XYZ file of C-alpha atoms in Angstrom:
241
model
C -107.076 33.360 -8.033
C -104.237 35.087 -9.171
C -101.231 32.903 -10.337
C -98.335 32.304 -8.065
C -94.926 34.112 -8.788
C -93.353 31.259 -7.444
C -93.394 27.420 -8.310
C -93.877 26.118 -5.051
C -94.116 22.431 -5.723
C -90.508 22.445 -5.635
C -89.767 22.904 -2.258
C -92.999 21.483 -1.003
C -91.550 18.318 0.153
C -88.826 20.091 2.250
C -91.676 22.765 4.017
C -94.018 20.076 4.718
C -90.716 18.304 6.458
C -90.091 21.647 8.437
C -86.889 22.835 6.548
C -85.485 26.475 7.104
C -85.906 28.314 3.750
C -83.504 31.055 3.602
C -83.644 33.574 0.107
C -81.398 36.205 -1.396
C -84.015 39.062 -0.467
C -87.451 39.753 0.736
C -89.579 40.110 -2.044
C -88.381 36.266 -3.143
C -89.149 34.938 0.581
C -92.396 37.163 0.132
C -93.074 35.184 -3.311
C -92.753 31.651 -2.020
C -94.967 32.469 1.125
C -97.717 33.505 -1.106
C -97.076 30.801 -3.236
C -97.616 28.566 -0.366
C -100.408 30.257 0.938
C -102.224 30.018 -2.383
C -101.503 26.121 -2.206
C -103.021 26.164 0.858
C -105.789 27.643 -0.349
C -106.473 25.251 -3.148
C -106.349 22.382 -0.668
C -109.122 23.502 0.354
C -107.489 24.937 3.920
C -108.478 27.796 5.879
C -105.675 28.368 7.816
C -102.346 26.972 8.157
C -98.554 26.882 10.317
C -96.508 29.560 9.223
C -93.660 27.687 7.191
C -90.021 28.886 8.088
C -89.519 31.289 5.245
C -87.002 34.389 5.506
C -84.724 36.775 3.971
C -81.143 35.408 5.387
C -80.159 39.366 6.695
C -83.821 39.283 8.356
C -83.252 35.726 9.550
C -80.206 36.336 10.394
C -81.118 39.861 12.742
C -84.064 37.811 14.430
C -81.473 35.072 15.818
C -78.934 37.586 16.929
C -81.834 39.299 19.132
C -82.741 36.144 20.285
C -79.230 35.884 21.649
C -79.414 39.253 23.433
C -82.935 37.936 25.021
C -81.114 34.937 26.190
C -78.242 37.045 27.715
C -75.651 35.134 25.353
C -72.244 36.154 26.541
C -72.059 36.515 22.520
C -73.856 39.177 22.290
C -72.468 41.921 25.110
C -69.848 42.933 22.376
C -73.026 46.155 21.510
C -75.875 46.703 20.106
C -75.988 46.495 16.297
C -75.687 49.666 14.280
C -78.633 51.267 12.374
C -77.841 51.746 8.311
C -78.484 55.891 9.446
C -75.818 55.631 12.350
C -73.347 54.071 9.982
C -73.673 57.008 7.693
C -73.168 59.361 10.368
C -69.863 57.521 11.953
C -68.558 56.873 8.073
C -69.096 60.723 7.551
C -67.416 61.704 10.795
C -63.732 59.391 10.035
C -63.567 60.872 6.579
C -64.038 64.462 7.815
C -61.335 63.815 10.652
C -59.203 62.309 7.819
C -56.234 64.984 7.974
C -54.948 62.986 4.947
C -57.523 62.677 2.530
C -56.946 64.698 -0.569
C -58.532 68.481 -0.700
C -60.865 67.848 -3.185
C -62.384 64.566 -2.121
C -66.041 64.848 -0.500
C -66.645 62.968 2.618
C -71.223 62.912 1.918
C -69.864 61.298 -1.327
C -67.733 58.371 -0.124
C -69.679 57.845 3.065
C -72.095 55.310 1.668
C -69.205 54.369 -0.165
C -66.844 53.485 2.262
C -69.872 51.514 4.409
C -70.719 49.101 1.357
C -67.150 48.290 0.960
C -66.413 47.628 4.327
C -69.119 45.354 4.570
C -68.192 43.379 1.617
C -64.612 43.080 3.482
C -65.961 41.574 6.017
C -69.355 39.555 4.501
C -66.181 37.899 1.984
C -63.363 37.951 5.329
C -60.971 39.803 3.354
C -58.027 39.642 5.653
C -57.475 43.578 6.514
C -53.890 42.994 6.379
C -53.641 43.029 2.915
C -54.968 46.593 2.846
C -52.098 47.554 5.115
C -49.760 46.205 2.790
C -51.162 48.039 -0.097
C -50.778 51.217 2.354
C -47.439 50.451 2.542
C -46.609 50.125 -0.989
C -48.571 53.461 -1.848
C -46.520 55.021 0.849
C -43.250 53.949 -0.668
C -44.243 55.318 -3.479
C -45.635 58.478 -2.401
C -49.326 57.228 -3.793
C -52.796 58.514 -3.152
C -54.492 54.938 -3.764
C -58.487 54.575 -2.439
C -57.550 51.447 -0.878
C -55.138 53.274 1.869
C -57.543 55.853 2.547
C -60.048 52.682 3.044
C -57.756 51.058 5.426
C -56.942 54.441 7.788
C -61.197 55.156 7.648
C -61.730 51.002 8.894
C -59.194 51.433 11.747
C -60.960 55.069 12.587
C -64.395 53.846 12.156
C -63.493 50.609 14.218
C -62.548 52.549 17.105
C -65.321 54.641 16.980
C -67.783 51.859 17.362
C -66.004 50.536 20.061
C -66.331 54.171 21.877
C -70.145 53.802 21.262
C -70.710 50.147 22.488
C -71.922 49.622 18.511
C -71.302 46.619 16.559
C -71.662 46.179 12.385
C -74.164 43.629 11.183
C -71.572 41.639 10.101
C -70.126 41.393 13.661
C -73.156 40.136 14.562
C -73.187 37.482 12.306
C -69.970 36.190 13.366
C -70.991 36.614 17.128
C -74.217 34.386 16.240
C -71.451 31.916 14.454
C -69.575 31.513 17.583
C -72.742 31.189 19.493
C -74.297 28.154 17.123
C -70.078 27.123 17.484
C -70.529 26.801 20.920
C -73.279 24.574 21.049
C -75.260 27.447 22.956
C -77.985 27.587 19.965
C -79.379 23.989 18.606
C -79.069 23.745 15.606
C -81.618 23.338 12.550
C -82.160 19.922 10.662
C -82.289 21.230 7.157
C -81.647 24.725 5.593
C -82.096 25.463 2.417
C -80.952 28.483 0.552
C -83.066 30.014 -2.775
C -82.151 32.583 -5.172
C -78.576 33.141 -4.607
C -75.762 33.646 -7.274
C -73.269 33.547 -4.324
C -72.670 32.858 -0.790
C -70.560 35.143 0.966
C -68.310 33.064 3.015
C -69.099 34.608 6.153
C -72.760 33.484 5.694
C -71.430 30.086 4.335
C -69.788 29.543 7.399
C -72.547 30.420 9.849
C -75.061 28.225 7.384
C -72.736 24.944 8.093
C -72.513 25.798 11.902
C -76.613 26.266 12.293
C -77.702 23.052 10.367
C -77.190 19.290 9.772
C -77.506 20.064 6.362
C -77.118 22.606 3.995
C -78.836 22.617 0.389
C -78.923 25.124 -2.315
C -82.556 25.363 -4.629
C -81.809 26.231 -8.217
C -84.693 28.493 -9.239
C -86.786 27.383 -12.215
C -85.263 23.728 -11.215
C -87.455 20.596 -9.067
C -84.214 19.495 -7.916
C -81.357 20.929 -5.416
C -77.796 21.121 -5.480
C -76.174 19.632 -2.205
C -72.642 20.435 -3.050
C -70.639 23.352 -1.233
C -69.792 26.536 -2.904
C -66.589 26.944 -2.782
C -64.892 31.381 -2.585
C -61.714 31.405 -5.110
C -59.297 34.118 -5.014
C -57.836 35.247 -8.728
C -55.414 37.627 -9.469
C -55.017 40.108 -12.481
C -51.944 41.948 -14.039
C -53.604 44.833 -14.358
C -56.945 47.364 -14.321
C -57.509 46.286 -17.662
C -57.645 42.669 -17.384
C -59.632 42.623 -14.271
């Protein structure tokens, strides 16, 4: 039998009690659900209960369609957007952009401008402050990226609105308000594997689905129960950043 990629002893205690194991990715959730199949195996067992294993953006997808199967007021905002749609509406504000300089390429920034709008949002960077540092560049007669950002959100918000379409993102914080609410139970124990960092929008909706939230170092038998906690730093300059 081949050896497992994952050390599954560690979190054997918390599958066996029925705890949610959220990873960073798929191919780490894939890992531990071999790894547990392979124990299994060994035990001498020829089949066995699923264990609650996911990828938190899968995870997190599968609840927000179980909210539009329950008709969840929380989930009439629209449909969420497909990564290819995204492109498309991201293309279409830049090339609309009357403002944007001559020689800038809107194929180029598309995928550009949808990975940094979703970091905006997965970290709840207030938008304001990209209005202010519109504002500034204005004043002083600046071509700055993050003013062009800021014009292509506001466009590229009111295009999804036009087309009944909501970001992933969106639909994590509809889900949020949903668990909020007390309209989805919550789980007893979630545990999260293989992550450097929490964005704090998925922090958030973590502490609002469970009783209790733990973090499992990798390459550790023990977990850390302590919060992670986002801290905002500022620089003088490019340099020092």
């Amino acid at each position: 039998m081949m050896r497992p990629l994952f050390d599954i002893a560690t979190l054997k205690s918390d599958i066996e009690a029925g705890a949610l194991i959220l990873t960073s990715n798929n191919r780490l959730a894939t890992k531990i659900r071999q790894a547990w199949g392979q124990y299994q195996q060994q035990c001498g067992n020829s089949c066995w209960t699923q264990p609650e294993i996911h990828a938190i953006e899968q995870w997190s997808h599968e609840q927000w369609l179980c909210c539009c199967d329950a008709g969840s007021e929380y989930s009439a905002k629209g449909a969420i957007i497909s990564q290819a749609m995204e492109e498309i509406l991201w293309e279409e504000v830049i090339v609309e952009d009357s403002e944007k300089p001559d020689t800038l390429l809107p194929s180029n920034f598309s995928t550009l401008a949808r990975n940094s709008y979703s970091i905006i949002q997965r970290w709840q960077i207030p938008l304001s402050e990209l209005r202010v540092e519109l504002q500034t560049a204005l004043k002083q007669e600046q071509h700055q990226s993050s003013p062009l950002l800021y014009r292509w959100i506001e466009a590229f918000r009111k295009k999804l609105k036009q087309h009944q379409l909501i970001t992933p993102a969106d639909g994590i914080s509809a889900l949020l308000h949903a668990y909020e609410s007390g309209n989805k139970a919550p789980h007893t124990h979630i545990i999260t594997v293989g992550f450097d960092s929490i964005p704090p929008l998925y922090q958030a909706l973590l502490t609002a689905t469970a009783l209790k939230v733990s973090q499992h170092l990798v390459g550790s038998n023990r977990t850390d129960q302590s919060a992670t906690t986002a801290k905002r730093i500022h620089f003088y300059d490019e340099q020092q950043e």
